[in-house]
Amino acid sequence: MTLIDGKKISELIKKEIAAEVLKIVASGKRAPHLAAVLVGHDGGSETYVAAKVKACELVGFESTLIRFEENVSENELLQCIDQLNHDAAIDGFIVQLPLPKHISEEKVIESIDPKKDVDGFHPVNVGRVVAGMPAFVSATPFGIMELLRRYKIETSGKNCVVIGRSNIVGRPMSILLSQKGVDCTVTLCHSKTKNLKEVCMQADIIVAALGLPEFLTADMVKEGAVVIDVGTTRVPSDQTKSGFKLKGDVKFDEVAPKCSYITPVPGGVGPMTIASLLYNTLLSNEHKIYP
Ligand code: GUN
């Protein structure tokens, strides 16, 4: 069994990005600039956004954090997005999800200029991914594809089961895995799927992205399978300073011995999401997706 080291690969990617930033700045252009909009004080969102800002510093990007209180109006948020859309000094920005209930996430995502949508959530970018066109690809699926590529994991003709159909992870993942050149046979499973265990037992590659801690157990996994764990549920813990720890969607201890490759939580997919976001921002700065 090989443990897929997302932390190591993400650090490698960040080094590659930092080298590219040095070249950009040496040529007299400005460094890439990512902005993040954070509404309220959700613990998980605070942690993720802080990690994104820190990662920007590490690779030499400019970063801007814009904070709003929980009770910000939808209009005020949309105005802020409009300003960011028109700010020539910003290459890309994200609005951290989830948003408070009184704000429509759909409206917010649709109001982001697709050319600055480095999260890859805008329907234009989602549609371009489906059509196989250059696009900002949602960071987590993009990061998982990069892990498969860098570990030289064979995908052509393999049976791949994706569990979870979220707009951010499961669905784009299923599209990327079925693309020409990747060539998996993909089954996208969800809460209404029948015989999930039997379906998973046929899988050469399983992507668990449903957000239920330790959902995938050894009896659902074929010997030699590749298992990618996207779960990051925060559960209380008295062993950590923060008072919680992250739990994946895979019962790691019993599943890992059956696998050819597996991602741990933490240190697997999570760090790759941030590396992908930085990479998308670099692509935006260089006008690589929308020339
Ligand atoms: N909430 C959970 N994951 C993400 C992400 O990748 N981007 C944004 N904007 N919000 C999130």
Coordinates of N, CA, C and O in Angstrom, one line a residue, residues 19-167:
A19 N 8.4 29.8 -8.1 CA 9.5 30.0 -9.1 C 8.9 30.8 -10.3 O 9.5 31.7 -10.8
E20 N 7.6 30.5 -10.7 CA 7.0 31.2 -11.8 C 6.7 32.7 -11.4 O 6.8 33.6 -12.2
V21 N 6.3 32.9 -10.1 CA 6.1 34.2 -9.6 C 7.3 35.1 -9.7 O 7.3 36.2 -10.2
L22 N 8.5 34.5 -9.4 CA 9.8 35.2 -9.4 C 10.0 35.6 -10.9 O 10.5 36.8 -11.1
K23 N 9.7 34.7 -11.8 CA 9.9 35.1 -13.2 C 9.0 36.2 -13.7 O 9.4 37.1 -14.4
I24 N 7.7 36.2 -13.2 CA 6.8 37.2 -13.6 C 7.2 38.6 -13.0 O 7.3 39.6 -13.8
V25 N 7.7 38.6 -11.8 CA 8.1 39.8 -11.2 C 9.4 40.4 -11.8 O 9.5 41.6 -12.1
A26 N 10.3 39.4 -12.1 CA 11.6 39.8 -12.8 C 11.3 40.4 -14.1 O 12.1 41.3 -14.6
S27 N 10.2 40.0 -14.8 CA 9.9 40.6 -16.1 C 9.2 42.0 -16.0 O 8.8 42.5 -17.0
G28 N 9.1 42.4 -14.8 CA 8.5 43.8 -14.6 C 7.0 43.8 -14.4 O 6.4 44.8 -14.2
K29 N 6.4 42.6 -14.4 CA 4.9 42.6 -14.2 C 4.6 42.4 -12.7 O 5.5 42.0 -11.9
R30 N 3.3 42.7 -12.3 CA 3.0 42.5 -10.9 C 2.7 41.1 -10.5 O 2.3 40.3 -11.4
A31 N 2.9 40.8 -9.3 CA 2.7 39.4 -8.8 C 1.2 39.1 -8.9 O 0.4 40.0 -8.8
P32 N 0.8 37.8 -9.0 CA -0.6 37.4 -8.9 C -1.2 37.8 -7.6 O -0.6 37.9 -6.6
H33 N -2.5 38.2 -7.7 CA -3.2 38.7 -6.5 C -4.6 38.0 -6.4 O -5.4 38.0 -7.3
L34 N -4.7 37.3 -5.3 CA -5.9 36.6 -4.9 C -6.7 37.3 -3.8 O -6.0 37.7 -2.8
A35 N -8.0 37.5 -4.0 CA -8.8 38.1 -2.9 C -9.7 37.0 -2.4 O -10.2 36.1 -3.1
A36 N -10.0 37.0 -1.1 CA -11.0 36.1 -0.5 C -12.0 36.9 0.3 O -11.7 37.8 1.0
V37 N -13.3 36.5 0.1 CA -14.4 37.2 0.8 C -14.9 36.2 1.9 O -15.2 35.0 1.5
L38 N -14.9 36.6 3.1 CA -15.3 35.7 4.2 C -16.5 36.4 4.9 O -16.4 37.5 5.4
V39 N -17.6 35.7 5.0 CA -18.8 36.2 5.7 C -19.0 35.4 7.0 O -19.1 34.2 7.0
G40 N -19.1 36.2 8.1 CA -19.4 35.6 9.4 C -18.1 34.9 10.0 O -17.0 35.3 9.6
H41 N -18.3 34.0 11.0 CA -17.2 33.5 11.8 C -17.2 32.0 11.9 O -16.8 31.5 12.9
D42 N -17.7 31.3 10.9 CA -17.7 29.8 10.9 C -16.3 29.3 11.1 O -15.4 29.8 10.4
G43 N -16.1 28.4 12.1 CA -14.8 28.0 12.4 C -14.0 27.4 11.3 O -12.9 27.7 11.0
G44 N -14.7 26.5 10.5 CA -14.1 25.8 9.4 C -13.6 26.8 8.3 O -12.5 26.8 7.9
S45 N -14.6 27.7 8.0 CA -14.3 28.8 7.0 C -13.1 29.7 7.4 O -12.3 30.0 6.6
E46 N -13.1 30.1 8.7 CA -12.0 30.9 9.2 C -10.7 30.2 8.9 O -9.7 30.8 8.5
T47 N -10.6 28.9 9.3 CA -9.4 28.1 9.2 C -9.0 28.0 7.7 O -7.8 28.2 7.4
Y48 N -9.9 27.7 6.8 CA -9.6 27.5 5.4 C -9.1 28.8 4.8 O -8.1 28.8 4.1
V49 N -9.8 29.9 5.1 CA -9.4 31.2 4.5 C -8.0 31.6 5.0 O -7.2 32.1 4.2
A50 N -7.8 31.4 6.3 CA -6.5 31.8 6.8 C -5.4 31.0 6.1 O -4.3 31.5 5.8
A51 N -5.7 29.7 5.9 CA -4.7 28.9 5.2 C -4.4 29.3 3.8 O -3.3 29.3 3.3
K52 N -5.5 29.8 3.1 CA -5.4 30.3 1.7 C -4.5 31.6 1.7 O -3.7 31.7 0.8
V53 N -4.8 32.5 2.6 CA -4.0 33.7 2.7 C -2.5 33.4 3.0 O -1.6 34.0 2.3
K54 N -2.3 32.5 3.9 CA -0.9 32.2 4.3 C -0.2 31.5 3.1 O 1.0 31.8 2.8
A55 N -0.9 30.7 2.3 CA -0.3 30.1 1.1 C 0.1 31.1 0.1 O 1.1 31.0 -0.6
C56 N -0.8 32.1 0.0 CA -0.5 33.2 -1.0 C 0.9 33.9 -0.6 O 1.7 34.1 -1.5
E57 N 1.1 34.2 0.6 CA 2.3 34.8 1.1 C 3.5 33.9 0.7 O 4.5 34.3 0.2
L58 N 3.3 32.6 1.0 CA 4.4 31.6 0.8 C 4.9 31.6 -0.6 O 6.1 31.4 -0.9
V59 N 4.0 31.8 -1.6 CA 4.4 31.7 -3.0 C 4.7 33.0 -3.6 O 5.0 33.1 -4.8
G60 N 4.5 34.1 -2.8 CA 4.8 35.4 -3.4 C 3.7 36.2 -4.0 O 3.9 37.1 -4.7
F61 N 2.4 35.6 -3.8 CA 1.3 36.3 -4.3 C 0.9 37.5 -3.4 O 1.2 37.4 -2.2
E62 N 0.2 38.5 -3.9 CA -0.5 39.4 -3.1 C -1.8 38.8 -2.7 O -2.4 37.9 -3.4
S63 N -2.3 39.1 -1.5 CA -3.6 38.6 -1.1 C -4.4 39.7 -0.4 O -3.8 40.6 0.2
T64 N -5.7 39.6 -0.5 CA -6.6 40.6 0.2 C -7.7 39.8 0.8 O -8.3 38.9 0.2
L65 N -7.9 40.0 2.1 CA -9.1 39.4 2.8 C -10.1 40.4 3.1 O -9.8 41.4 3.7
I66 N -11.3 40.1 2.6 CA -12.4 41.1 2.8 C -13.4 40.4 3.7 O -13.9 39.3 3.4
R67 N -13.7 41.0 4.9 CA -14.6 40.3 5.9 C -15.9 41.0 6.0 O -16.0 42.3 5.9
F68 N -17.0 40.3 6.1 CA -18.3 40.8 6.4 C -18.9 40.1 7.6 O -18.6 38.9 7.8
E69 N -19.7 40.9 8.4 CA -20.4 40.2 9.5 C -21.5 39.3 8.9 O -22.0 39.5 7.8
E70 N -21.9 38.4 9.7 CA -23.0 37.4 9.4 C -24.2 38.1 8.8 O -24.9 37.5 8.0
N71 N -24.5 39.3 9.3 CA -25.8 39.9 8.9 C -25.7 40.8 7.7 O -26.6 41.6 7.4
V72 N -24.6 40.7 7.0 CA -24.4 41.5 5.7 C -25.6 41.2 4.8 O -26.0 40.1 4.7
S73 N -26.0 42.3 4.1 CA -27.1 42.0 3.1 C -26.6 41.4 1.9 O -25.4 41.6 1.5
E74 N -27.5 40.7 1.1 CA -27.1 40.1 -0.1 C -26.6 41.2 -1.1 O -25.6 41.0 -1.8
N75 N -27.3 42.4 -1.1 CA -26.9 43.5 -2.0 C -25.5 44.0 -1.7 O -24.8 44.2 -2.7
E76 N -25.2 44.1 -0.4 CA -23.9 44.6 -0.1 C -22.8 43.7 -0.6 O -21.8 44.1 -1.1
L77 N -23.0 42.4 -0.4 CA -22.1 41.4 -0.9 C -21.9 41.4 -2.4 O -20.8 41.4 -2.9
L78 N -23.1 41.6 -3.1 CA -23.0 41.6 -4.5 C -22.3 42.8 -5.0 O -21.6 42.8 -6.0
Q79 N -22.4 44.0 -4.3 CA -21.7 45.2 -4.6 C -20.2 45.0 -4.5 O -19.4 45.4 -5.4
C80 N -19.8 44.3 -3.4 CA -18.4 44.0 -3.2 C -17.8 43.1 -4.4 O -16.7 43.4 -4.9
I81 N -18.6 42.1 -4.8 CA -18.2 41.2 -5.9 C -18.1 42.0 -7.2 O -17.1 41.9 -7.9
D82 N -19.0 43.0 -7.4 CA -18.9 43.8 -8.6 C -17.6 44.6 -8.6 O -17.0 44.8 -9.6
Q83 N -17.2 45.1 -7.4 CA -16.0 45.9 -7.3 C -14.8 45.0 -7.7 O -13.9 45.4 -8.4
L84 N -14.8 43.8 -7.1 CA -13.7 42.9 -7.3 C -13.6 42.5 -8.8 O -12.5 42.4 -9.4
N85 N -14.8 42.3 -9.4 CA -14.9 42.0 -10.9 C -14.1 43.0 -11.7 O -13.5 42.7 -12.7
H86 N -14.3 44.3 -11.2 CA -13.7 45.4 -12.1 C -12.4 45.9 -11.6 O -11.8 46.9 -12.1
D87 N -11.8 45.3 -10.6 CA -10.5 45.7 -10.0 C -9.4 45.1 -10.8 O -9.1 43.9 -10.7
A88 N -8.7 45.9 -11.6 CA -7.7 45.3 -12.5 C -6.5 44.8 -11.8 O -5.7 44.0 -12.4
A89 N -6.3 45.1 -10.5 CA -5.2 44.7 -9.7 C -5.4 43.3 -9.1 O -4.5 42.7 -8.5
I90 N -6.6 42.8 -9.3 CA -6.9 41.4 -8.7 C -7.2 40.4 -9.8 O -8.0 40.6 -10.7
D91 N -6.4 39.3 -9.8 CA -6.5 38.3 -10.8 C -7.7 37.3 -10.6 O -8.3 36.8 -11.6
G92 N -8.0 37.1 -9.3 CA -9.0 36.1 -9.0 C -9.5 36.3 -7.6 O -8.7 36.8 -6.8
F93 N -10.7 35.9 -7.3 CA -11.2 35.9 -5.9 C -12.2 34.8 -5.7 O -12.7 34.2 -6.6
I94 N -12.3 34.5 -4.4 CA -13.2 33.5 -4.0 C -14.2 34.1 -2.9 O -13.8 35.0 -2.2
V95 N -15.4 33.5 -2.9 CA -16.3 33.8 -1.8 C -16.4 32.5 -1.0 O -16.9 31.5 -1.5
Q96 N -15.9 32.5 0.2 CA -15.9 31.3 1.0 C -17.3 30.8 1.3 O -18.1 31.6 1.7
L97 N -17.6 29.6 1.0 CA -18.9 29.0 1.3 C -18.8 28.1 2.6 O -17.7 27.6 2.9
P98 N -19.8 27.8 3.4 CA -21.2 28.3 3.1 C -21.4 29.7 3.5 O -20.7 30.3 4.3
L99 N -22.5 30.3 2.9 CA -22.9 31.6 3.2 C -24.2 31.6 4.2 O -24.8 30.5 4.2
P100 N -24.4 32.6 4.9 CA -25.6 32.6 5.8 C -26.9 32.4 4.9 O -26.9 32.7 3.7
K101 N -27.9 31.8 5.6 CA -29.1 31.4 4.9 C -29.8 32.5 4.1 O -30.5 32.2 3.1
H102 N -29.7 33.8 4.5 CA -30.4 34.8 3.9 C -29.8 35.3 2.6 O -30.3 36.1 1.8
I103 N -28.6 34.7 2.2 CA -27.9 35.0 1.0 C -27.9 33.8 0.1 O -27.6 32.7 0.4
S104 N -28.3 34.1 -1.2 CA -28.4 33.0 -2.2 C -27.0 32.7 -2.7 O -26.4 33.6 -3.4
E105 N -26.5 31.5 -2.4 CA -25.1 31.1 -2.9 C -25.1 31.1 -4.5 O -24.1 31.5 -5.1
E106 N -26.3 30.7 -5.0 CA -26.4 30.6 -6.5 C -26.2 32.0 -7.1 O -25.4 32.2 -8.1
K107 N -26.9 33.0 -6.5 CA -26.8 34.4 -7.0 C -25.4 34.9 -6.9 O -24.9 35.6 -7.8
V108 N -24.8 34.6 -5.8 CA -23.4 35.1 -5.5 C -22.4 34.5 -6.5 O -21.7 35.2 -7.1
I109 N -22.5 33.2 -6.7 CA -21.6 32.6 -7.6 C -21.8 33.1 -9.0 O -20.8 33.3 -9.8
E110 N -23.1 33.3 -9.4 CA -23.4 33.8 -10.8 C -22.9 35.2 -11.0 O -22.7 35.6 -12.1
S111 N -22.7 35.9 -9.9 CA -22.3 37.3 -10.1 C -20.8 37.5 -10.2 O -20.3 38.6 -10.5
I112 N -20.1 36.4 -10.0 CA -18.6 36.5 -10.1 C -18.2 36.4 -11.6 O -18.8 35.6 -12.3
D113 N -17.3 37.3 -12.0 CA -16.9 37.2 -13.4 C -16.2 35.9 -13.6 O -15.2 35.6 -13.0
P114 N -16.6 35.1 -14.6 CA -16.0 33.8 -14.8 C -14.5 33.9 -15.0 O -13.8 32.9 -14.7
K115 N -14.0 35.0 -15.5 CA -12.6 35.2 -15.8 C -11.8 35.3 -14.5 O -10.6 35.3 -14.4
K116 N -12.5 35.6 -13.4 CA -11.9 35.8 -12.1 C -12.3 34.7 -11.1 O -11.9 34.7 -9.9
D117 N -13.1 33.7 -11.6 CA -13.7 32.7 -10.7 C -12.7 31.5 -10.5 O -12.8 30.5 -11.1
V118 N -11.6 31.8 -9.7 CA -10.5 30.8 -9.6 C -11.0 29.6 -8.7 O -10.2 28.6 -8.7
D119 N -12.2 29.7 -8.1 CA -12.7 28.5 -7.5 C -13.4 27.5 -8.5 O -13.6 26.4 -8.2
G120 N -13.6 28.1 -9.7 CA -14.3 27.3 -10.7 C -15.7 26.9 -10.5 O -16.2 25.8 -10.9
F121 N -16.4 27.7 -9.7 CA -17.8 27.4 -9.3 C -18.8 28.0 -10.3 O -20.0 27.6 -10.3
H122 N -18.5 29.0 -11.1 CA -19.4 29.7 -12.0 C -19.9 28.7 -13.1 O -19.1 28.0 -13.6
P123 N -21.2 28.8 -13.4 CA -21.8 27.8 -14.4 C -21.0 27.9 -15.7 O -20.9 26.9 -16.4
V124 N -20.4 29.1 -16.1 CA -19.6 29.1 -17.3 C -18.4 28.2 -17.2 O -18.1 27.5 -18.1
N125 N -17.7 28.3 -16.1 CA -16.5 27.4 -15.9 C -16.9 25.9 -15.8 O -16.3 25.1 -16.4
V126 N -18.0 25.7 -15.1 CA -18.5 24.3 -15.0 C -18.8 23.8 -16.4 O -18.4 22.7 -16.8
G127 N -19.5 24.6 -17.2 CA -19.9 24.2 -18.5 C -18.7 24.0 -19.4 O -18.7 23.0 -20.2
R128 N -17.7 24.8 -19.3 CA -16.5 24.7 -20.1 C -15.8 23.4 -19.7 O -15.2 22.8 -20.6
V129 N -15.8 23.0 -18.4 CA -15.2 21.8 -18.0 C -15.9 20.6 -18.7 O -15.3 19.7 -19.3
V130 N -17.2 20.7 -18.7 CA -18.0 19.6 -19.3 C -17.7 19.5 -20.8 O -17.6 18.4 -21.3
A131 N -17.6 20.6 -21.4 CA -17.3 20.7 -22.9 C -15.9 20.4 -23.2 O -15.5 20.4 -24.4
G132 N -15.0 20.2 -22.2 CA -13.6 19.9 -22.5 C -12.8 21.1 -22.9 O -11.8 21.0 -23.6
M133 N -13.4 22.3 -22.6 CA -12.7 23.6 -23.0 C -11.8 24.1 -21.8 O -12.0 23.7 -20.7
P134 N -10.8 24.9 -22.1 CA -10.0 25.5 -21.1 C -10.9 26.2 -20.1 O -11.9 26.9 -20.5
A135 N -10.7 26.0 -18.8 CA -11.6 26.5 -17.7 C -10.9 26.5 -16.4 O -9.9 25.8 -16.2
F136 N -11.4 27.3 -15.5 CA -11.0 27.2 -14.1 C -11.7 26.0 -13.5 O -12.9 26.0 -13.5
V137 N -10.9 25.0 -13.1 CA -11.5 23.7 -12.6 C -11.6 23.8 -11.1 O -10.6 24.3 -10.4
S138 N -12.7 23.4 -10.6 CA -12.9 23.4 -9.1 C -11.7 22.8 -8.4 O -11.2 21.7 -8.8
A139 N -11.2 23.5 -7.4 CA -9.9 23.2 -6.8 C -9.7 21.8 -6.3 O -8.7 21.2 -6.5
T140 N -10.7 21.3 -5.6 CA -10.5 19.9 -5.0 C -10.4 18.8 -6.1 O -9.5 18.0 -6.1
P141 N -11.4 18.8 -7.0 CA -11.2 17.8 -8.1 C -10.0 18.0 -8.9 O -9.3 17.0 -9.3
F142 N -9.6 19.2 -9.1 CA -8.4 19.5 -9.9 C -7.2 18.9 -9.1 O -6.3 18.3 -9.7
G143 N -7.2 19.1 -7.8 CA -6.1 18.6 -6.9 C -6.0 17.1 -6.9 O -4.9 16.5 -7.0
I144 N -7.2 16.5 -7.0 CA -7.2 15.0 -7.0 C -6.6 14.5 -8.3 O -5.9 13.5 -8.3
M145 N -7.0 15.1 -9.4 CA -6.5 14.7 -10.7 C -5.0 14.8 -10.8 O -4.3 14.0 -11.3
E146 N -4.5 15.9 -10.1 CA -3.0 16.1 -10.1 C -2.3 15.0 -9.2 O -1.2 14.6 -9.6
L147 N -3.0 14.6 -8.1 CA -2.4 13.5 -7.3 C -2.3 12.2 -8.2 O -1.3 11.5 -8.2
L148 N -3.4 11.9 -8.9 CA -3.4 10.7 -9.7 C -2.3 10.8 -10.8 O -1.6 9.8 -11.0
R149 N -2.1 12.0 -11.4 CA -1.1 12.2 -12.4 C 0.3 12.0 -11.9 O 1.1 11.3 -12.4
R150 N 0.5 12.7 -10.7 CA 1.9 12.7 -10.2 C 2.3 11.4 -9.6 O 3.5 11.1 -9.5
Y151 N 1.3 10.6 -9.2 CA 1.6 9.2 -8.7 C 1.5 8.2 -9.8 O 1.7 7.0 -9.5
K152 N 1.3 8.7 -11.0 CA 1.3 7.8 -12.2 C 0.3 6.7 -12.0 O 0.6 5.5 -12.3
I153 N -0.9 7.0 -11.5 CA -1.9 6.0 -11.2 C -2.7 5.8 -12.6 O -3.2 6.8 -13.1
E154 N -2.7 4.6 -13.0 CA -3.4 4.3 -14.3 C -4.9 4.5 -14.2 O -5.5 4.1 -13.2
T155 N -5.5 5.3 -15.1 CA -6.9 5.6 -15.1 C -7.7 5.0 -16.3 O -8.9 4.7 -16.2
S156 N -6.9 4.8 -17.4 CA -7.6 4.4 -18.6 C -8.3 3.1 -18.5 O -7.8 2.0 -18.1
G157 N -9.6 3.1 -18.8 CA -10.5 1.9 -18.7 C -10.8 1.4 -17.3 O -11.5 0.4 -17.2
K158 N -10.4 2.2 -16.3 CA -10.6 1.7 -14.9 C -12.1 2.1 -14.5 O -12.6 3.1 -14.9
N159 N -12.6 1.2 -13.7 CA -13.9 1.5 -13.1 C -13.7 2.5 -11.9 O -13.0 2.2 -11.0
C160 N -14.4 3.6 -12.0 CA -14.2 4.6 -10.9 C -15.6 4.9 -10.3 O -16.5 5.2 -11.0
V161 N -15.7 4.8 -9.0 CA -16.9 5.2 -8.3 C -16.7 6.4 -7.5 O -15.8 6.5 -6.7
V162 N -17.5 7.5 -7.8 CA -17.5 8.7 -7.0 C -18.7 8.7 -6.1 O -19.8 8.5 -6.6
I163 N -18.5 8.8 -4.8 CA -19.6 8.9 -3.9 C -19.8 10.3 -3.4 O -19.0 10.9 -2.8
G164 N -21.0 10.8 -3.8 CA -21.3 12.2 -3.5 C -21.4 13.0 -4.8 O -20.5 13.0 -5.6
R165 N -22.5 13.8 -4.9 CA -22.7 14.6 -6.2 C -22.7 16.1 -6.0 O -23.5 16.8 -6.7
S166 N -21.9 16.6 -5.0 CA -21.9 18.0 -4.8 C -21.4 18.8 -6.0 O -20.6 18.2 -6.8
N167 N -21.8 20.0 -6.2 CA -21.4 20.9 -7.3 C -19.9 21.1 -7.2 O -19.2 21.4 -8.2

